[in-house]
mmCIF file of C-alpha atoms in Angstrom:
data_model
loop_
_atom_site.group_PDB
_atom_site.id
_atom_site.type_symbol
_atom_site.label_atom_id
_atom_site.label_comp_id
_atom_site.label_asym_id
_atom_site.label_seq_id
_atom_site.Cartn_x
_atom_site.Cartn_y
_atom_site.Cartn_z
ATOM 1 C CA MET A 180 41.160 111.915 69.776
ATOM 2 C CA ASN A 181 41.185 113.495 66.301
ATOM 3 C CA SER A 182 42.974 116.749 65.459
ATOM 4 C CA THR A 183 39.724 118.741 65.322
ATOM 5 C CA SER A 184 38.773 117.680 68.853
ATOM 6 C CA LEU A 185 42.262 118.450 70.132
ATOM 7 C CA THR A 186 42.181 121.912 68.549
ATOM 8 C CA ARG A 187 38.819 122.626 70.168
ATOM 9 C CA LEU A 188 40.080 121.555 73.593
ATOM 10 C CA ARG A 189 43.068 123.854 73.319
ATOM 11 C CA GLU A 190 40.917 126.722 72.095
ATOM 12 C CA MET A 191 38.980 126.554 75.382
ATOM 13 C CA GLU A 192 41.624 125.062 77.653
ATOM 14 C CA PHE A 193 41.262 127.891 80.197
ATOM 15 C CA ASP A 194 37.460 127.824 80.235
ATOM 16 C CA GLY A 195 36.231 128.416 83.775
ATOM 17 C CA GLN A 196 39.644 129.589 85.003
ATOM 18 C CA VAL A 197 40.595 132.974 86.394
ATOM 19 C CA CYS A 198 43.918 134.300 85.116
ATOM 20 C CA VAL A 199 45.675 137.371 86.472
ATOM 21 C CA VAL A 200 48.166 139.243 84.281
ATOM 22 C CA THR A 201 50.301 142.092 85.576
ATOM 23 C CA GLY A 202 51.665 144.665 83.162
ATOM 24 C CA ALA A 203 48.645 143.820 81.024
ATOM 25 C CA GLY A 204 48.332 147.207 79.356
ATOM 26 C CA SER A 205 51.034 146.675 76.755
ATOM 27 C CA GLY A 206 53.698 144.397 75.309
ATOM 28 C CA ILE A 207 53.991 140.793 76.441
ATOM 29 C CA GLY A 208 51.479 141.235 79.254
ATOM 30 C CA ARG A 209 48.820 142.496 76.866
ATOM 31 C CA SER A 210 49.470 139.662 74.399
ATOM 32 C CA ALA A 211 49.336 137.054 77.169
ATOM 33 C CA ALA A 212 46.079 138.478 78.512
ATOM 34 C CA LEU A 213 44.429 138.478 75.086
ATOM 35 C CA ALA A 214 45.615 134.937 74.375
ATOM 36 C CA LEU A 215 44.309 133.641 77.706
ATOM 37 C CA ALA A 216 40.953 135.336 77.187
ATOM 38 C CA ALA A 217 40.709 133.901 73.677
ATOM 39 C CA ARG A 218 41.033 130.435 75.194
ATOM 40 C CA GLY A 219 38.196 130.884 77.645
ATOM 41 C CA ALA A 220 39.805 132.481 80.713
ATOM 42 C CA ALA A 221 38.279 135.284 82.721
ATOM 43 C CA VAL A 222 41.179 137.704 83.000
ATOM 44 C CA ALA A 223 42.103 140.293 85.598
ATOM 45 C CA LEU A 224 44.224 142.939 83.894
ATOM 46 C CA ILE A 225 46.619 144.525 86.388
ATOM 47 C CA GLY A 226 48.426 147.762 85.564
ATOM 48 C CA ARG A 227 49.292 151.235 86.752
ATOM 49 C CA THR A 228 47.605 153.137 83.910
ATOM 50 C CA PHE A 229 43.851 152.596 83.858
ATOM 51 C CA THR A 230 43.315 153.758 80.283
ATOM 52 C CA ASN A 231 45.777 151.145 78.980
ATOM 53 C CA ILE A 232 44.330 148.172 80.831
ATOM 54 C CA GLN A 233 40.745 149.283 80.184
ATOM 55 C CA ALA A 234 41.505 149.376 76.457
ATOM 56 C CA VAL A 235 42.624 145.741 76.678
ATOM 57 C CA ALA A 236 39.514 144.863 78.704
ATOM 58 C CA ASP A 237 37.365 146.477 76.003
ATOM 59 C CA GLU A 238 39.203 144.441 73.370
ATOM 60 C CA VAL A 239 38.515 141.239 75.283
ATOM 61 C CA GLY A 240 34.855 142.171 75.725
ATOM 62 C CA ALA A 241 34.436 142.993 72.035
ATOM 63 C CA ALA A 242 35.657 139.480 71.217
ATOM 64 C CA GLY A 243 33.122 137.925 73.581
ATOM 65 C CA GLY A 244 35.469 137.356 76.510
ATOM 66 C CA ARG A 245 35.431 138.499 80.116
ATOM 67 C CA ALA A 246 38.010 140.794 81.682
ATOM 68 C CA ILE A 247 38.277 143.421 84.386
ATOM 69 C CA ALA A 248 40.768 146.274 84.610
ATOM 70 C CA VAL A 249 42.369 146.657 88.044
ATOM 71 C CA THR A 250 44.611 149.654 88.654
ATOM 72 C CA CYS A 251 47.559 148.621 90.797
ATOM 73 C CA ASP A 252 51.165 149.556 91.438
ATOM 74 C CA THR A 253 52.578 146.085 92.023
ATOM 75 C CA SER A 254 55.451 147.447 94.104
ATOM 76 C CA ARG A 255 52.973 148.492 96.825
ATOM 77 C CA PRO A 256 51.779 145.677 99.129
ATOM 78 C CA ASP A 257 48.502 147.425 99.977
ATOM 79 C CA GLU A 258 47.575 147.879 96.317
ATOM 80 C CA VAL A 259 48.471 144.276 95.475
ATOM 81 C CA ALA A 260 46.321 143.028 98.355
ATOM 82 C CA ALA A 261 43.443 145.204 97.152
ATOM 83 C CA ALA A 262 43.872 143.911 93.568
ATOM 84 C CA ALA A 263 43.751 140.310 94.804
ATOM 85 C CA ALA A 264 40.593 141.002 96.799
ATOM 86 C CA CYS A 265 38.977 142.765 93.824
ATOM 87 C CA THR A 266 39.819 139.881 91.498
ATOM 88 C CA GLU A 267 38.353 137.256 93.794
ATOM 89 C CA ARG A 268 35.220 139.325 94.395
ATOM 90 C CA ASP A 269 34.540 140.055 90.715
ATOM 91 C CA LEU A 270 35.887 136.942 88.968
ATOM 92 C CA GLY A 271 36.657 134.284 91.558
ATOM 93 C CA PRO A 272 39.798 132.613 92.920
ATOM 94 C CA CYS A 273 42.957 132.985 90.842
ATOM 95 C CA ASP A 274 44.081 129.872 88.965
ATOM 96 C CA VAL A 275 46.944 131.385 86.957
ATOM 97 C CA LEU A 276 49.215 134.348 87.666
ATOM 98 C CA VAL A 277 51.355 135.852 84.921
ATOM 99 C CA ASN A 278 53.912 138.278 86.331
ATOM 100 C CA SER A 279 54.752 140.574 83.431
ATOM 101 C CA ALA A 280 54.994 144.116 84.794
ATOM 102 C CA GLY A 281 58.352 145.702 84.069
ATOM 103 C CA ILE A 282 60.282 148.916 83.590
ATOM 104 C CA LEU A 283 63.775 149.747 82.328
ATOM 105 C CA LYS A 284 66.039 152.511 83.614
ATOM 106 C CA ALA A 285 69.042 152.543 81.302
ATOM 107 C CA GLY A 286 72.446 153.589 82.541
ATOM 108 C CA SER A 287 75.862 152.447 83.639
ATOM 109 C CA LEU A 288 75.959 151.109 87.190
ATOM 110 C CA VAL A 289 78.786 153.450 88.139
ATOM 111 C CA ASP A 290 76.477 156.460 88.053
ATOM 112 C CA LEU A 291 72.959 154.992 87.998
ATOM 113 C CA PRO A 292 70.841 156.998 90.470
ATOM 114 C CA LEU A 293 69.794 155.011 93.517
ATOM 115 C CA ASP A 294 66.158 155.962 92.914
ATOM 116 C CA ASP A 295 66.346 154.383 89.440
ATOM 117 C CA TRP A 296 67.883 151.214 90.884
ATOM 118 C CA ARG A 297 65.179 150.993 93.521
ATOM 119 C CA SER A 298 62.303 151.595 91.120
ATOM 120 C CA VAL A 299 63.523 148.804 88.812
ATOM 121 C CA MET A 300 63.900 146.379 91.714
ATOM 122 C CA ASP A 301 60.548 147.388 93.178
ATOM 123 C CA ILE A 302 58.581 146.763 89.970
ATOM 124 C CA ASN A 303 60.615 144.039 88.262
ATOM 125 C CA LEU A 304 61.379 141.845 91.265
ATOM 126 C CA THR A 305 59.644 142.850 94.499
ATOM 127 C CA GLY A 306 56.371 143.282 92.624
ATOM 128 C CA TYR A 307 56.634 139.712 91.342
ATOM 129 C CA PHE A 308 57.182 138.480 94.885
ATOM 130 C CA LEU A 309 54.232 140.462 96.264
ATOM 131 C CA CYS A 310 51.879 139.243 93.538
ATOM 132 C CA ALA A 311 53.057 135.658 93.958
ATOM 133 C CA GLN A 312 52.255 135.921 97.659
ATOM 134 C CA ALA A 313 48.889 137.623 97.291
ATOM 135 C CA PHE A 314 47.522 135.474 94.465
ATOM 136 C CA GLY A 315 49.433 132.333 95.384
ATOM 137 C CA ARG A 316 47.887 131.901 98.808
ATOM 138 C CA GLY A 317 44.551 130.954 97.301
ATOM 139 C CA MET A 318 46.205 128.513 94.896
ATOM 140 C CA LEU A 319 48.045 126.880 97.777
ATOM 141 C CA ALA A 320 44.841 126.605 99.789
ATOM 142 C CA ARG A 321 43.164 124.813 96.863
ATOM 143 C CA GLY A 322 46.218 122.713 96.034
ATOM 144 C CA GLN A 323 46.542 123.787 92.401
ATOM 145 C CA GLY A 324 47.694 126.662 90.241
ATOM 146 C CA SER A 325 50.380 127.972 87.931
ATOM 147 C CA VAL A 326 52.606 131.037 88.161
ATOM 148 C CA VAL A 327 54.478 132.231 85.083
ATOM 149 C CA HIS A 328 57.066 134.991 85.397
ATOM 150 C CA ILE A 329 58.436 137.026 82.501
ATOM 151 C CA ALA A 330 62.186 137.234 83.001
ATOM 152 C CA SER A 331 64.735 137.904 80.225
ATOM 153 C CA ILE A 332 67.854 136.511 78.608
ATOM 154 C CA THR A 333 69.633 139.281 80.559
ATOM 155 C CA ALA A 334 69.084 137.146 83.657
ATOM 156 C CA GLU A 335 71.966 134.988 82.395
ATOM 157 C CA HIS A 336 73.807 137.422 80.123
ATOM 158 C CA ALA A 337 75.081 140.758 81.463
ATOM 159 C CA THR A 338 74.000 143.660 79.263
ATOM 160 C CA SER A 339 75.659 147.056 79.063
ATOM 161 C CA HIS A 340 73.611 150.028 80.286
ATOM 162 C CA SER A 341 70.902 147.688 81.601
ATOM 163 C CA GLY A 342 72.517 146.547 84.827
ATOM 164 C CA SER A 343 69.616 147.108 87.206
ATOM 165 C CA TYR A 344 67.219 145.413 84.786
ATOM 166 C CA ALA A 345 69.520 142.397 84.357
ATOM 167 C CA VAL A 346 70.025 142.002 88.100
ATOM 168 C CA ALA A 347 66.284 142.202 88.725
ATOM 169 C CA LYS A 348 65.545 139.606 86.039
ATOM 170 C CA ALA A 349 68.178 137.275 87.485
ATOM 171 C CA GLY A 350 66.322 137.650 90.765
ATOM 172 C CA VAL A 351 63.051 136.747 89.033
ATOM 173 C CA VAL A 352 64.556 133.481 87.790
ATOM 174 C CA MET A 353 65.711 132.519 91.282
ATOM 175 C CA LEU A 354 62.411 133.638 92.807
ATOM 176 C CA SER A 355 60.590 131.294 90.434
ATOM 177 C CA ARG A 356 62.904 128.397 91.249
ATOM 178 C CA GLN A 357 62.440 128.984 94.967
ATOM 179 C CA LEU A 358 58.657 129.085 94.582
ATOM 180 C CA ALA A 359 58.799 125.876 92.541
ATOM 181 C CA LEU A 360 60.713 124.179 95.339
ATOM 182 C CA GLU A 361 58.461 125.392 98.139
ATOM 183 C CA TRP A 362 55.095 125.242 96.398
ATOM 184 C CA GLY A 363 55.486 122.177 94.195
ATOM 185 C CA PRO A 364 54.639 119.733 97.000
ATOM 186 C CA LEU A 365 51.458 121.770 97.557
ATOM 187 C CA GLY A 366 50.313 121.523 93.936
ATOM 188 C CA VAL A 367 51.372 124.928 92.586
ATOM 189 C CA ARG A 368 53.879 125.270 89.739
ATOM 190 C CA SER A 369 56.230 128.191 89.001
ATOM 191 C CA ASN A 370 58.183 128.780 85.784
ATOM 192 C CA THR A 371 59.844 131.605 83.886
ATOM 193 C CA VAL A 372 59.849 132.701 80.269
ATOM 194 C CA CYS A 373 63.048 134.458 79.183
ATOM 195 C CA PRO A 374 62.450 136.513 76.041
ATOM 196 C CA GLY A 375 65.247 137.789 73.865
ATOM 197 C CA MET A 376 64.908 140.782 71.569
ATOM 198 C CA THR A 377 61.172 141.425 71.286
ATOM 199 C CA TRP A 378 59.093 144.277 69.867
ATOM 200 C CA THR A 379 57.302 145.932 72.817
ATOM 201 C CA GLY A 380 56.442 149.447 73.878
ATOM 202 C CA MET A 381 59.554 149.442 76.059
ATOM 203 C CA THR A 382 61.906 148.431 73.214
ATOM 204 C CA GLN A 383 60.223 150.102 70.257
ATOM 205 C CA ALA A 384 62.225 153.330 70.516
ATOM 206 C CA SER A 385 65.485 151.384 70.140
ATOM 207 C CA TYR A 386 64.343 149.062 67.372
ATOM 208 C CA SER A 387 62.713 151.871 65.391
ATOM 209 C CA ARG A 388 65.979 153.762 64.907
ATOM 210 C CA SER A 389 67.150 153.666 61.312
ATOM 211 C CA GLY A 390 68.733 150.300 60.536
ATOM 212 C CA GLU A 391 68.647 149.110 64.165
ATOM 213 C CA SER A 392 66.140 146.297 63.706
ATOM 214 C CA GLU A 393 67.925 145.038 60.603
ATOM 215 C CA HIS A 394 71.301 145.171 62.364
ATOM 216 C CA ARG A 395 70.079 143.218 65.378
ATOM 217 C CA SER A 396 68.200 140.708 63.248
ATOM 218 C CA LYS A 397 71.463 139.669 61.621
ATOM 219 C CA VAL A 398 72.744 138.116 64.870
ATOM 220 C CA ILE A 399 69.543 136.125 65.499
ATOM 221 C CA PRO A 400 69.557 132.700 63.807
ATOM 222 C CA LEU A 401 65.861 133.035 62.914
ATOM 223 C CA GLY A 402 66.681 136.379 61.323
ATOM 224 C CA ARG A 403 64.187 138.714 63.002
ATOM 225 C CA ILE A 404 63.085 140.427 66.191
ATOM 226 C CA GLY A 405 60.438 138.489 68.111
ATOM 227 C CA GLN A 406 56.820 139.534 68.608
ATOM 228 C CA PRO A 407 54.969 139.654 71.959
ATOM 229 C CA GLU A 408 52.430 137.149 70.666
ATOM 230 C CA GLU A 409 55.186 134.575 70.214
ATOM 231 C CA VAL A 410 56.290 134.948 73.820
ATOM 232 C CA ALA A 411 52.651 134.706 74.894
ATOM 233 C CA GLU A 412 52.372 131.266 73.304
ATOM 234 C CA THR A 413 55.040 129.968 75.685
ATOM 235 C CA VAL A 414 53.221 131.633 78.576
ATOM 236 C CA LEU A 415 50.065 129.755 77.586
ATOM 237 C CA PHE A 416 51.914 126.450 77.537
ATOM 238 C CA LEU A 417 53.373 126.957 81.014
ATOM 239 C CA ALA A 418 50.059 128.183 82.396
ATOM 240 C CA SER A 419 48.116 125.211 81.048
ATOM 241 C CA ASP A 420 47.852 121.570 82.035
ATOM 242 C CA ARG A 421 49.943 120.709 78.975
ATOM 243 C CA SER A 422 52.948 121.530 81.161
ATOM 244 C CA ALA A 423 51.624 119.735 84.237
ATOM 245 C CA TYR A 424 54.985 118.056 84.934
ATOM 246 C CA ILE A 425 57.081 121.209 84.461
ATOM 247 C CA THR A 426 58.060 123.441 87.344
ATOM 248 C CA GLY A 427 61.183 125.426 88.162
ATOM 249 C CA ALA A 428 61.965 125.700 84.436
ATOM 250 C CA ASP A 429 63.301 128.683 82.498
ATOM 251 C CA ILE A 430 62.274 128.663 78.835
ATOM 252 C CA VAL A 431 64.217 130.933 76.495
ATOM 253 C CA VAL A 432 62.287 132.512 73.608
ATOM 254 C CA ASP A 433 64.922 134.389 71.616
ATOM 255 C CA GLY A 434 65.051 133.063 68.065
ATOM 256 C CA GLY A 435 68.294 131.286 68.907
ATOM 257 C CA TYR A 436 70.213 134.462 69.747
ATOM 258 C CA THR A 437 71.881 133.184 72.912
ATOM 259 C CA ARG A 438 73.075 130.099 71.040
ATOM 260 C CA ASN A 439 74.856 132.392 68.605
ATOM 261 C CA LEU A 440 76.999 134.324 71.076
ATOM 262 C CA THR A 441 80.251 132.486 70.402
ATOM 263 C CA SER A 442 79.781 133.088 66.691
ATOM 264 C CA LEU A 443 79.913 136.842 67.374
ATOM 265 C CA THR A 444 83.452 136.623 68.756
ATOM 266 C CA PRO A 445 85.885 138.428 66.418
ATOM 267 C CA ARG A 446 88.309 136.063 64.690
ATOM 268 C CA THR A 447 91.451 136.708 62.703
ATOM 269 C CA ALA A 448 91.272 135.829 59.026
ATOM 270 C CA ARG A 449 92.643 132.424 58.037
#
């Protein structure tokens, strides 16, 4: 097969497939949804704010793709069930689920309000579980499918003032591994993508402070903050048949930052 043919196949590698993306109104979820649609998928855009997900649906439609906007709080089982039913009715059975919805409630664990802890766990972990159940049942019945979860490097590296977020993301990694173990024999794969420092709506306020982006970029071997589109490329790989023999994996997309941690240890001059 020549390179032109291979490029064409990858351009339409999700043709005829239905892909569901949670948190699709912004950040990594939005980028993943647009990338999937650009490669032929019909995409169900799941989010809590209708105007955000409808704007993405309009963007997909303007480019000649097909997408529906489905308002859903993924922490609520009834709304997730309704979103799954709506997706199947309007687009067809789900082939790929991308769990990307997420929130951050900053604060030290010693005085983090319980309501903040619960809201982070509900959206960032329980919501992933509920969506995996609701959309995964159809995949299991058909004996094929792929689930990709957006976790974080904080799943492995404790982060000050982000304790609830880090704990939830660690749970996402183990949830994915458990699903891979249980669902692999039935033909459904489950993997995680663990982004490092990435420009999103959730992080923009921090990175936009004077000098902050430049300061953080200095500790990343590739020398810059990542973009959502770059994380989305890894999502596409794990969602596609190109990764057909990969399940239970955690792929880090951080510009090499976590490989640089020991270099950040203060040392006495020699």
